[in-house]
PDB file of C-alpha atoms in Angstrom:
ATOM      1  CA  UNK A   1     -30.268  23.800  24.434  1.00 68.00           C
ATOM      2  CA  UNK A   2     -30.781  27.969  24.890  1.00 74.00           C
ATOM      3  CA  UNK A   3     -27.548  29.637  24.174  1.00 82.00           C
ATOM      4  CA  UNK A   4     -25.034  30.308  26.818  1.00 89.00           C
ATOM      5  CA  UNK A   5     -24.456  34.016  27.907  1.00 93.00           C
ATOM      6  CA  UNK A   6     -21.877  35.766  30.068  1.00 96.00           C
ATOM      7  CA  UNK A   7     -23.104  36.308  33.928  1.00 97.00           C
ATOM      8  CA  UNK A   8     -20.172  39.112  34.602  1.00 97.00           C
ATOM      9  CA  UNK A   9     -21.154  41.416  37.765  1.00 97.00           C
ATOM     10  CA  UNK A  10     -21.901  44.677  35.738  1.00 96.00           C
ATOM     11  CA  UNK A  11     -22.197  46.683  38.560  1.00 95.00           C
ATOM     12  CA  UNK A  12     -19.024  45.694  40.434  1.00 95.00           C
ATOM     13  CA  UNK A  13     -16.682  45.844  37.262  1.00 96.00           C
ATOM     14  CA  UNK A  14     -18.009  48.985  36.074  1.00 95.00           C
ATOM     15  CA  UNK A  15     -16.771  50.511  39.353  1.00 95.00           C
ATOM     16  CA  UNK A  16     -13.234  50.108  37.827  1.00 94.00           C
ATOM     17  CA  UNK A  17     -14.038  51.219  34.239  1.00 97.00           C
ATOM     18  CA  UNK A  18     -12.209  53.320  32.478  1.00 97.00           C
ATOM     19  CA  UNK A  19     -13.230  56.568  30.838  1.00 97.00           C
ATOM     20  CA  UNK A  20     -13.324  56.687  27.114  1.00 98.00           C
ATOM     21  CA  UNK A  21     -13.450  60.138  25.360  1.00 96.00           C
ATOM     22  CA  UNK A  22     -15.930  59.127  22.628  1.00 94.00           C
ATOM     23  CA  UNK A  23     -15.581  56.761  19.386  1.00 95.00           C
ATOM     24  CA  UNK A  24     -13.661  59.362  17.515  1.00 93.00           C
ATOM     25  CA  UNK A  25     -10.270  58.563  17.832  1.00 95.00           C
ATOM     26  CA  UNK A  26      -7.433  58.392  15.496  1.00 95.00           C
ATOM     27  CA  UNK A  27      -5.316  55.144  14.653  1.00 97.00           C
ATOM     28  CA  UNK A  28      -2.009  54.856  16.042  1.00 98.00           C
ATOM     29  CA  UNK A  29       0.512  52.632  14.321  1.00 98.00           C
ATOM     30  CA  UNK A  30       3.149  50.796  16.622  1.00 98.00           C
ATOM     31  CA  UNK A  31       6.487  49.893  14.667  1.00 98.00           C
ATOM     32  CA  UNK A  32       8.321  46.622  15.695  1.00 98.00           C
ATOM     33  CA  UNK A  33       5.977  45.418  18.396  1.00 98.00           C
ATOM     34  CA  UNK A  34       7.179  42.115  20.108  1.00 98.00           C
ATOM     35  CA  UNK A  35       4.256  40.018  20.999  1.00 98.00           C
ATOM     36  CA  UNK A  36       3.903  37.125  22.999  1.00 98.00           C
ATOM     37  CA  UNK A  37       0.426  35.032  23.171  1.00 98.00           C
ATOM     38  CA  UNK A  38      -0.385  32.041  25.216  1.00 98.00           C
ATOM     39  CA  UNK A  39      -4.123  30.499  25.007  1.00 98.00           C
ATOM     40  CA  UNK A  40      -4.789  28.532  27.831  1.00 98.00           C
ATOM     41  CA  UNK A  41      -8.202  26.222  28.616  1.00 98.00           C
ATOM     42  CA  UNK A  42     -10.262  26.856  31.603  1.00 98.00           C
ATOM     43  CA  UNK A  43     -12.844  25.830  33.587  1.00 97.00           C
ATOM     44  CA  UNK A  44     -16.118  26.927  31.848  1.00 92.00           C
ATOM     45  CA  UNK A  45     -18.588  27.011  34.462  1.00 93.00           C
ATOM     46  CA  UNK A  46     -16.988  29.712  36.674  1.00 97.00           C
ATOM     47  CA  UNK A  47     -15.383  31.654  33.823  1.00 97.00           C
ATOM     48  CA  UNK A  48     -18.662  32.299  32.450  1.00 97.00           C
ATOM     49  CA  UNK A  49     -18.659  35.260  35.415  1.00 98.00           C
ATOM     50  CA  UNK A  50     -16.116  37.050  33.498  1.00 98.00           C
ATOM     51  CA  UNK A  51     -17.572  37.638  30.453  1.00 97.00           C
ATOM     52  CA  UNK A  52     -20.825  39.952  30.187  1.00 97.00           C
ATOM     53  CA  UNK A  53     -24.230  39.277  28.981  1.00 95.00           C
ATOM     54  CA  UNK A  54     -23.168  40.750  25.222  1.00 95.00           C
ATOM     55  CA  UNK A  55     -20.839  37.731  24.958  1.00 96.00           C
ATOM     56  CA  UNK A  56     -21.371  34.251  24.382  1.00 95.00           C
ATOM     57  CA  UNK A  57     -18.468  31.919  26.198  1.00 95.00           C
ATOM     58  CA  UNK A  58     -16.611  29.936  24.341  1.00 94.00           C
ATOM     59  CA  UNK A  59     -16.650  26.191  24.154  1.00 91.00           C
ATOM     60  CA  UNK A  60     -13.849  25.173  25.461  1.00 93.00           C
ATOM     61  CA  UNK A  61     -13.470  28.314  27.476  1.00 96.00           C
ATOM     62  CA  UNK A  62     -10.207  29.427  27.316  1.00 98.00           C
ATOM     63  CA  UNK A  63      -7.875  32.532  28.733  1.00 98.00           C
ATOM     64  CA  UNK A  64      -5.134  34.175  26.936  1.00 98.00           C
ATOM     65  CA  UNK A  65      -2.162  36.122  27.953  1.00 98.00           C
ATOM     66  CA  UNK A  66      -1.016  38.844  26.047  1.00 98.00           C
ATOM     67  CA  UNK A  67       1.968  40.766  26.962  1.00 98.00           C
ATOM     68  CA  UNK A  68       3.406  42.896  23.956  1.00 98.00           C
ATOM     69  CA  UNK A  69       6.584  45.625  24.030  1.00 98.00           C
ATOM     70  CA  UNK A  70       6.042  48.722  21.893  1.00 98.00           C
ATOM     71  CA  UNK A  71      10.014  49.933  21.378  1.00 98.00           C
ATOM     72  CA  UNK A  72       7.845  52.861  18.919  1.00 96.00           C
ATOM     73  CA  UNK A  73       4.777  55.365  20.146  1.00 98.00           C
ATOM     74  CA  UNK A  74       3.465  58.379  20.307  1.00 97.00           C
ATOM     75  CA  UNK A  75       3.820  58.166  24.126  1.00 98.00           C
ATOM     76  CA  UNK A  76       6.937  56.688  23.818  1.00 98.00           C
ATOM     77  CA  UNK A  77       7.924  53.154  24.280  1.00 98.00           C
ATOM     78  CA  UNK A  78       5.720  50.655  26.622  1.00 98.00           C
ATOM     79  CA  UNK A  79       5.115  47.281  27.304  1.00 98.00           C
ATOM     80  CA  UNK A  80       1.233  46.347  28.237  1.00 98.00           C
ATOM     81  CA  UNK A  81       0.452  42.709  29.760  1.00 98.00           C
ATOM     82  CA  UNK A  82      -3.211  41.223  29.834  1.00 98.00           C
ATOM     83  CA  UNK A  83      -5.412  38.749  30.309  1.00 98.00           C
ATOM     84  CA  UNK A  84      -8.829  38.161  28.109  1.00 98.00           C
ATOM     85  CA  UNK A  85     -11.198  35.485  28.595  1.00 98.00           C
ATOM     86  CA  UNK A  86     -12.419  34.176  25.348  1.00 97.00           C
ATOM     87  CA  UNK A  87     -16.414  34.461  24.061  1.00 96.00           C
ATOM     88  CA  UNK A  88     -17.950  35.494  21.022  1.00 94.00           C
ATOM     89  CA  UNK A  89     -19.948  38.401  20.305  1.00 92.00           C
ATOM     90  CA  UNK A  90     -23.136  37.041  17.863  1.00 85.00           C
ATOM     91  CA  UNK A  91     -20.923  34.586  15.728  1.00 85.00           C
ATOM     92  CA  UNK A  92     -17.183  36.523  15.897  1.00 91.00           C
ATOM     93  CA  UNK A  93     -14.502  35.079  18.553  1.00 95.00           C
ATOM     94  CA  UNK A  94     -13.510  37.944  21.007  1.00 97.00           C
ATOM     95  CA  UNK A  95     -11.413  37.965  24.149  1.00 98.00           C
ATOM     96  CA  UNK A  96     -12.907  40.041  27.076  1.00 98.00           C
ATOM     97  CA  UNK A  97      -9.797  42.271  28.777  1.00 98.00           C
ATOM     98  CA  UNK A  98      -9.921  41.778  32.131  1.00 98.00           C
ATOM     99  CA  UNK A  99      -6.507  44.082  33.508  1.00 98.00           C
ATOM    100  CA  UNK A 100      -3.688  45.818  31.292  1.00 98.00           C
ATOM    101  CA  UNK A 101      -0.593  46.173  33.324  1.00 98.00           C
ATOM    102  CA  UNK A 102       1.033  48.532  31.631  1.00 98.00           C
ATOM    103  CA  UNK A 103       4.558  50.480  32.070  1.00 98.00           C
ATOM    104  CA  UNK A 104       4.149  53.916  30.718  1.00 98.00           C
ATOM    105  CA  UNK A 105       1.665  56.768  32.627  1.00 98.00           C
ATOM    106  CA  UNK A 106       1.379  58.616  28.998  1.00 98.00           C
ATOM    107  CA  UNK A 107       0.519  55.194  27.669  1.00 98.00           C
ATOM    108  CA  UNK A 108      -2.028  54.081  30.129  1.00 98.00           C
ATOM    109  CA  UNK A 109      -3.435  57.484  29.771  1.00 98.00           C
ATOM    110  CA  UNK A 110      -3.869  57.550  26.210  1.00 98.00           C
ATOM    111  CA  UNK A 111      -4.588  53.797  25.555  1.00 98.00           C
ATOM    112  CA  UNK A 112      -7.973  54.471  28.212  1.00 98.00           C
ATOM    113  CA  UNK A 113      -9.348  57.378  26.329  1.00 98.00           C
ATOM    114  CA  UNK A 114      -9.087  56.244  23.362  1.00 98.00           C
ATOM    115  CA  UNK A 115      -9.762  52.876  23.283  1.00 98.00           C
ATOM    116  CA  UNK A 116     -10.824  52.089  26.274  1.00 98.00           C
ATOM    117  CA  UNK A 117      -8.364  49.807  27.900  1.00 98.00           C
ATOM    118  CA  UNK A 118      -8.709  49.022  31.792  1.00 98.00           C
ATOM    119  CA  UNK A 119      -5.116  49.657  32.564  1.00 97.00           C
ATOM    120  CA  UNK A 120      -3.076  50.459  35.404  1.00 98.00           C
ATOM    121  CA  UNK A 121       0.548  50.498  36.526  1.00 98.00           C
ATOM    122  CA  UNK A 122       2.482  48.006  36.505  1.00 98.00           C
ATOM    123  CA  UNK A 123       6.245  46.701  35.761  1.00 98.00           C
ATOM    124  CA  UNK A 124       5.870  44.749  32.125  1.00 98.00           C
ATOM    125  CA  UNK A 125       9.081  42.683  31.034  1.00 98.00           C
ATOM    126  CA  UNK A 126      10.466  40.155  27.805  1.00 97.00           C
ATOM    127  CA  UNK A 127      13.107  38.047  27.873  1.00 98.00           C
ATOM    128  CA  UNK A 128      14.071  36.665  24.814  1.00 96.00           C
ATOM    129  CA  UNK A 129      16.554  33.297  25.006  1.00 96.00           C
ATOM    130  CA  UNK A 130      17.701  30.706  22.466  1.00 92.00           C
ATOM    131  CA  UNK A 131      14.894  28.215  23.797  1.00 93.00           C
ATOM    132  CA  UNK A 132      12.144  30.016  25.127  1.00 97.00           C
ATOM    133  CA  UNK A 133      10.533  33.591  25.406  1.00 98.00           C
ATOM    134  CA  UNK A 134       9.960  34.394  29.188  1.00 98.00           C
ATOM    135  CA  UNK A 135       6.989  37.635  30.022  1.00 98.00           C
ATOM    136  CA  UNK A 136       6.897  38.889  33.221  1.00 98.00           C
ATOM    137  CA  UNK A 137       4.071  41.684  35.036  1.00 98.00           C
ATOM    138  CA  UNK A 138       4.210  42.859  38.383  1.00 98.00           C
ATOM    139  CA  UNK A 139       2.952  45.804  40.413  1.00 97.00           C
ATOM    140  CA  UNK A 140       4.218  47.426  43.237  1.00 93.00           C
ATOM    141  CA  UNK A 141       7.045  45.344  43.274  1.00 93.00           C
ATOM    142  CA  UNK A 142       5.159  42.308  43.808  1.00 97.00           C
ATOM    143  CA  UNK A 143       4.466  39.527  40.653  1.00 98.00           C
ATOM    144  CA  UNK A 144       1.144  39.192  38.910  1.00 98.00           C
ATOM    145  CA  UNK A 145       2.041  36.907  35.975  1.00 98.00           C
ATOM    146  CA  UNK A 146       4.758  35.249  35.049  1.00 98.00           C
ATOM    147  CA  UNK A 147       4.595  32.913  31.351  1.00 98.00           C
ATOM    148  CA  UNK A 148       6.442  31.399  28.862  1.00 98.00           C
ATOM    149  CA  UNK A 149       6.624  30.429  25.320  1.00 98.00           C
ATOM    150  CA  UNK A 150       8.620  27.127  25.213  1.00 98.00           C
ATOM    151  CA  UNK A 151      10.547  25.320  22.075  1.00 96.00           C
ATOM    152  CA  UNK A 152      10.309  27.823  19.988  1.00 96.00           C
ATOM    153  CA  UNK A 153       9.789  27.143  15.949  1.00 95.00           C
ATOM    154  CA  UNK A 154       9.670  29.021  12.930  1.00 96.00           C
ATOM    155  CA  UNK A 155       6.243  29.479  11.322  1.00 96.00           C
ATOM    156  CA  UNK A 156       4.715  32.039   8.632  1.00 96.00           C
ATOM    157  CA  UNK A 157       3.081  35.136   9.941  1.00 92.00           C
ATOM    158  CA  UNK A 158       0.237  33.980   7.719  1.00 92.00           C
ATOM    159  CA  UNK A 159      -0.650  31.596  10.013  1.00 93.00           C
ATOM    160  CA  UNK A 160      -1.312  34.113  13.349  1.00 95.00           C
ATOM    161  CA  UNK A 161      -4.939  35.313  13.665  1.00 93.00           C
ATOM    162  CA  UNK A 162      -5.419  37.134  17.081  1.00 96.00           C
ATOM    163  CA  UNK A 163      -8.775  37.857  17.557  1.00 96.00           C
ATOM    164  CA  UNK A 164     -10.322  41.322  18.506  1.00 97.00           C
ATOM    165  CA  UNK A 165     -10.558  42.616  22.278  1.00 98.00           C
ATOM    166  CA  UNK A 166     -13.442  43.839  24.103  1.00 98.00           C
ATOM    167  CA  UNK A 167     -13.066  46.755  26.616  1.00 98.00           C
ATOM    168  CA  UNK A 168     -15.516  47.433  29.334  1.00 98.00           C
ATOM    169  CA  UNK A 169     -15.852  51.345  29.288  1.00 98.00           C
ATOM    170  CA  UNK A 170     -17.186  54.174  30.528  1.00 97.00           C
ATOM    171  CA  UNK A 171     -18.228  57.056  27.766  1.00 96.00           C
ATOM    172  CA  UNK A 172     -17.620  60.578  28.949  1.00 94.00           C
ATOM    173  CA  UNK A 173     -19.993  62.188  26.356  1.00 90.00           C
ATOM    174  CA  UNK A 174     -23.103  60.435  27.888  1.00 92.00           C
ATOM    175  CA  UNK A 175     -21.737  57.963  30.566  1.00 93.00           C
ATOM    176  CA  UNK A 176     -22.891  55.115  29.651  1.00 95.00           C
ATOM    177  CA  UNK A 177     -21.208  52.022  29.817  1.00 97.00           C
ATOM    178  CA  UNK A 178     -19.938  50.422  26.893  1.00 97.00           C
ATOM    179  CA  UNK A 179     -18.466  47.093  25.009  1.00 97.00           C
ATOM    180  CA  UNK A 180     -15.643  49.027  23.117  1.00 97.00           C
ATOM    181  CA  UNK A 181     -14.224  46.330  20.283  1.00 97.00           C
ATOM    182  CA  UNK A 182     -10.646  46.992  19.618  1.00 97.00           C
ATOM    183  CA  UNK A 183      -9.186  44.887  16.605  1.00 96.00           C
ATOM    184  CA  UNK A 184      -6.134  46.065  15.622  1.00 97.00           C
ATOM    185  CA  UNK A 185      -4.454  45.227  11.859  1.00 97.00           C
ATOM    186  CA  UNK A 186      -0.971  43.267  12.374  1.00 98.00           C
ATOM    187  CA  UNK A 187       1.844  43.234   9.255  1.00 97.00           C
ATOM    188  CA  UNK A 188       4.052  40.766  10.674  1.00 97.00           C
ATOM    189  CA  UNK A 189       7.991  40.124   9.752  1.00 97.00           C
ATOM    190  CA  UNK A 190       8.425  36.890  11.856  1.00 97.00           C
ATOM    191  CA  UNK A 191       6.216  35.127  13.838  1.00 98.00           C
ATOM    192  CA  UNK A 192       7.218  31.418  15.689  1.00 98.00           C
ATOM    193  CA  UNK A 193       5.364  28.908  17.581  1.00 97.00           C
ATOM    194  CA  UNK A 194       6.298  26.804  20.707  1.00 97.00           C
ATOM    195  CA  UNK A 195       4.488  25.275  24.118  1.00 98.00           C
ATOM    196  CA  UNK A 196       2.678  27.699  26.256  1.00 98.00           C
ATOM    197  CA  UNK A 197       3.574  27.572  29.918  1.00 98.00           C
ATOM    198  CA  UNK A 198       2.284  29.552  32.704  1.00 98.00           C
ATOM    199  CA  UNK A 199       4.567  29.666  35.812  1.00 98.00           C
ATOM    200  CA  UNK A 200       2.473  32.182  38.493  1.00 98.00           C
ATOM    201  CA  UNK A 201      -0.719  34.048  37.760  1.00 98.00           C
ATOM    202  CA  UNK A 202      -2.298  36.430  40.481  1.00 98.00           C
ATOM    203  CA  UNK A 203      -5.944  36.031  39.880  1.00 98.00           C
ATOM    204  CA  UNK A 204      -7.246  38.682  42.168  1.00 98.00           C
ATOM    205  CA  UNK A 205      -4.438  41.184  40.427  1.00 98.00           C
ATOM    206  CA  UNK A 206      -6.586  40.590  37.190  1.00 98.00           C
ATOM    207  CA  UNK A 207     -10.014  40.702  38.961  1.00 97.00           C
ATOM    208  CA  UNK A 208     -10.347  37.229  37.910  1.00 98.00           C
ATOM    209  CA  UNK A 209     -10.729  35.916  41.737  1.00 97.00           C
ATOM    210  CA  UNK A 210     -11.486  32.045  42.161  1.00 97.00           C
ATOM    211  CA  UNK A 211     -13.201  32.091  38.342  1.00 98.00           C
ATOM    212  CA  UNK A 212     -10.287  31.649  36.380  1.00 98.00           C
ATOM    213  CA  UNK A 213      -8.648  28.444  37.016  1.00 98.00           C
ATOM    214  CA  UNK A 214      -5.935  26.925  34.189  1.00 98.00           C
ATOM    215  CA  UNK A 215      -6.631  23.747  32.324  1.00 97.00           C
ATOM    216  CA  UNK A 216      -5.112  22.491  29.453  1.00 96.00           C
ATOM    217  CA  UNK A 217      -2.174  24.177  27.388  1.00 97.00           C
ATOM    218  CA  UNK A 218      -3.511  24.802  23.934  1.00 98.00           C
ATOM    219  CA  UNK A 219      -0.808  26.867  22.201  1.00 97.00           C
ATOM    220  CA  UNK A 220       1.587  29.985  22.065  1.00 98.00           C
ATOM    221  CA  UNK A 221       2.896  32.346  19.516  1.00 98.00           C
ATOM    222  CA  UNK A 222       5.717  35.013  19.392  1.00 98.00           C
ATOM    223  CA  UNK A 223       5.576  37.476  16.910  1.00 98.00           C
ATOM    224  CA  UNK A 224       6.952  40.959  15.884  1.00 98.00           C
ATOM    225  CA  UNK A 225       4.829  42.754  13.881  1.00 98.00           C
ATOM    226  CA  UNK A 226       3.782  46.535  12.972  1.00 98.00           C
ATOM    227  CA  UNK A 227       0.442  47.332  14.679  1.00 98.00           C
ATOM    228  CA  UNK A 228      -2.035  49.454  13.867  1.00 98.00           C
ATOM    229  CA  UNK A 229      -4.335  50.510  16.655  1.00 98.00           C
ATOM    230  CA  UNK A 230      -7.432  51.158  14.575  1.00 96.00           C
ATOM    231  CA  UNK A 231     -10.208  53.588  14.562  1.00 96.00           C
ATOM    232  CA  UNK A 232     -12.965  52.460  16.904  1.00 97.00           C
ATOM    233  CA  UNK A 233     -16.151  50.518  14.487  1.00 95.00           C
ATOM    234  CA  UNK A 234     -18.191  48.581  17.108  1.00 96.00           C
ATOM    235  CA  UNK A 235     -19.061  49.186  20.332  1.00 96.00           C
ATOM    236  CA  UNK A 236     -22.159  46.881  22.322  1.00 96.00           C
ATOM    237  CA  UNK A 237     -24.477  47.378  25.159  1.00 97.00           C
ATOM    238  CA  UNK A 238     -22.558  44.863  27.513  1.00 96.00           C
ATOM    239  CA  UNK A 239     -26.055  44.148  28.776  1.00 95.00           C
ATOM    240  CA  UNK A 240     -27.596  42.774  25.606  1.00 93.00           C
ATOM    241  CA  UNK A 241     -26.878  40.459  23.580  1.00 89.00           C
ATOM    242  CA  UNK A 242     -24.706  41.368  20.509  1.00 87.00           C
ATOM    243  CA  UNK A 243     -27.273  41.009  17.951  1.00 84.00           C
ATOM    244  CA  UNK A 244     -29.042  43.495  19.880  1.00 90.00           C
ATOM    245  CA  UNK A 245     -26.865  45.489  21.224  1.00 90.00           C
ATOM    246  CA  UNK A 246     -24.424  46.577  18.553  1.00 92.00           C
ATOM    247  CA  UNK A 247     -23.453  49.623  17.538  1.00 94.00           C
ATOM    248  CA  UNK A 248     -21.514  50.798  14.337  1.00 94.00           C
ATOM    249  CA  UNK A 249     -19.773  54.081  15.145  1.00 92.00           C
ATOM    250  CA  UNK A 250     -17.440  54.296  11.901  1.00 75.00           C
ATOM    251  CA  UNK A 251     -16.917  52.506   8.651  1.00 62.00           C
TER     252      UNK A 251
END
């Protein structure tokens, strides 16, 4: 059987892409983050149109929600809530960022150029109770995702591995569009486990449309940790395939 590759609509997403000031940037590190993650199967077939030819899907397909408070920036603080669609670039598990909702202009600002994140506004929210962990995302006053992290349990931050993002990108030095990998380092000082639950998700808010339909729960983590946004390394031709297409901008 040939190998499976992404079928994303280049041309439509890149219409929304942000602009990324070159591969140069600095790190940032992000004191005390609060992160909540819920993986989530979903239907492969039609999920394969979210993920671009660089990227292999994943088998089982699967979504996850990441919505993370930063009390600690350079921008001051901000929350940022996304959803990724899980694939691998050559042999390496990624998760392709559809939308960051995020709560902080400075933030959005600075998170696009330099790392290329597709964010826009939006109202980002955690609410932490004895039982469960509840994130929240709307814009405009009107809900995009709503999840939780249920029955929550004490585990080693040892055991957390989030995988590396992907960010669909346009470079201002040449404009070309770009794979931008983003894997930041995470020191964590408590992490926990429980059920993953999500209550409302607005597909079309995340550019997902009628592709990303929920399956199976597979799990959910809630961490804080110190986070350091890293110095770009990679970046791909989205329209290749990894082994092809990759790029190493810095060591």
């Amino acid at each position: 059987m040939p190998p499976r590759y992404g079928k994303l609509d280049l041309a439509a997403w890149a219409k929304s892409a942000p602009a990324i000031n070159g591969y140069k940037t600095e790190p940032w590190i992000l004191k005390g983050a609060r992160i909540v993650t819920l993986n989530m199967e979903i239907d492969d077939d039609p999920a394969d149109n979210l993920l671009p030819a660089t990227m292999h899907p994943s088998i089982p397909a699967y979504a996850i929600f990441c919505i993370t408070n930063y009390p600690d920036s350079p921008v001051g603080p901000f929350s940022i809530a996304e959803v990724r669609v899980s694939g691998r670039t050559g042999v390496r598990p990624r998760g392709f960022v559809l939308r960051s909702f995020c709560d902080n202009e400075n933030a959005r600002r600075e998170l696009a150029a330099r790392w290329g994140y597709p964010t826009v506004a939006g109202e980002v929210k955690l609410y932490i109770r004895h039982d469960r962990v509840v994130a929240q995302a709307g814009a405009g006053g009107k809900p995009v995702l709503e999840c939780e992290l249920l029955d929550r349990d004490m585990i080693s931050g040892g055991d957390i591995q989030y995988i590396a993002s992907m960010h669909l990108a346009r470079n201002n030095d040449d404009g070309k569009l770009v794979l931008v990998q983003v894997d930041p380092d995470f020191t964590f000082s408590k992490a926990e486990r429980g059920k993953p639950r999500v209550i409302l998700l607005d597909n079309d808010a995340f550019g997902a449309g009628a592709n990303l339909r929920l399956a199976n729960p597979i799990s959910a983590t809630f961490t804080t940790a110190d986070v350091t946004l890293p110095k770009i390394r990679y970046i791909c031709n989205p329209e290749l395939p990894a082994m092809q297409g990759t790029t190493k901008v810095a060591a």
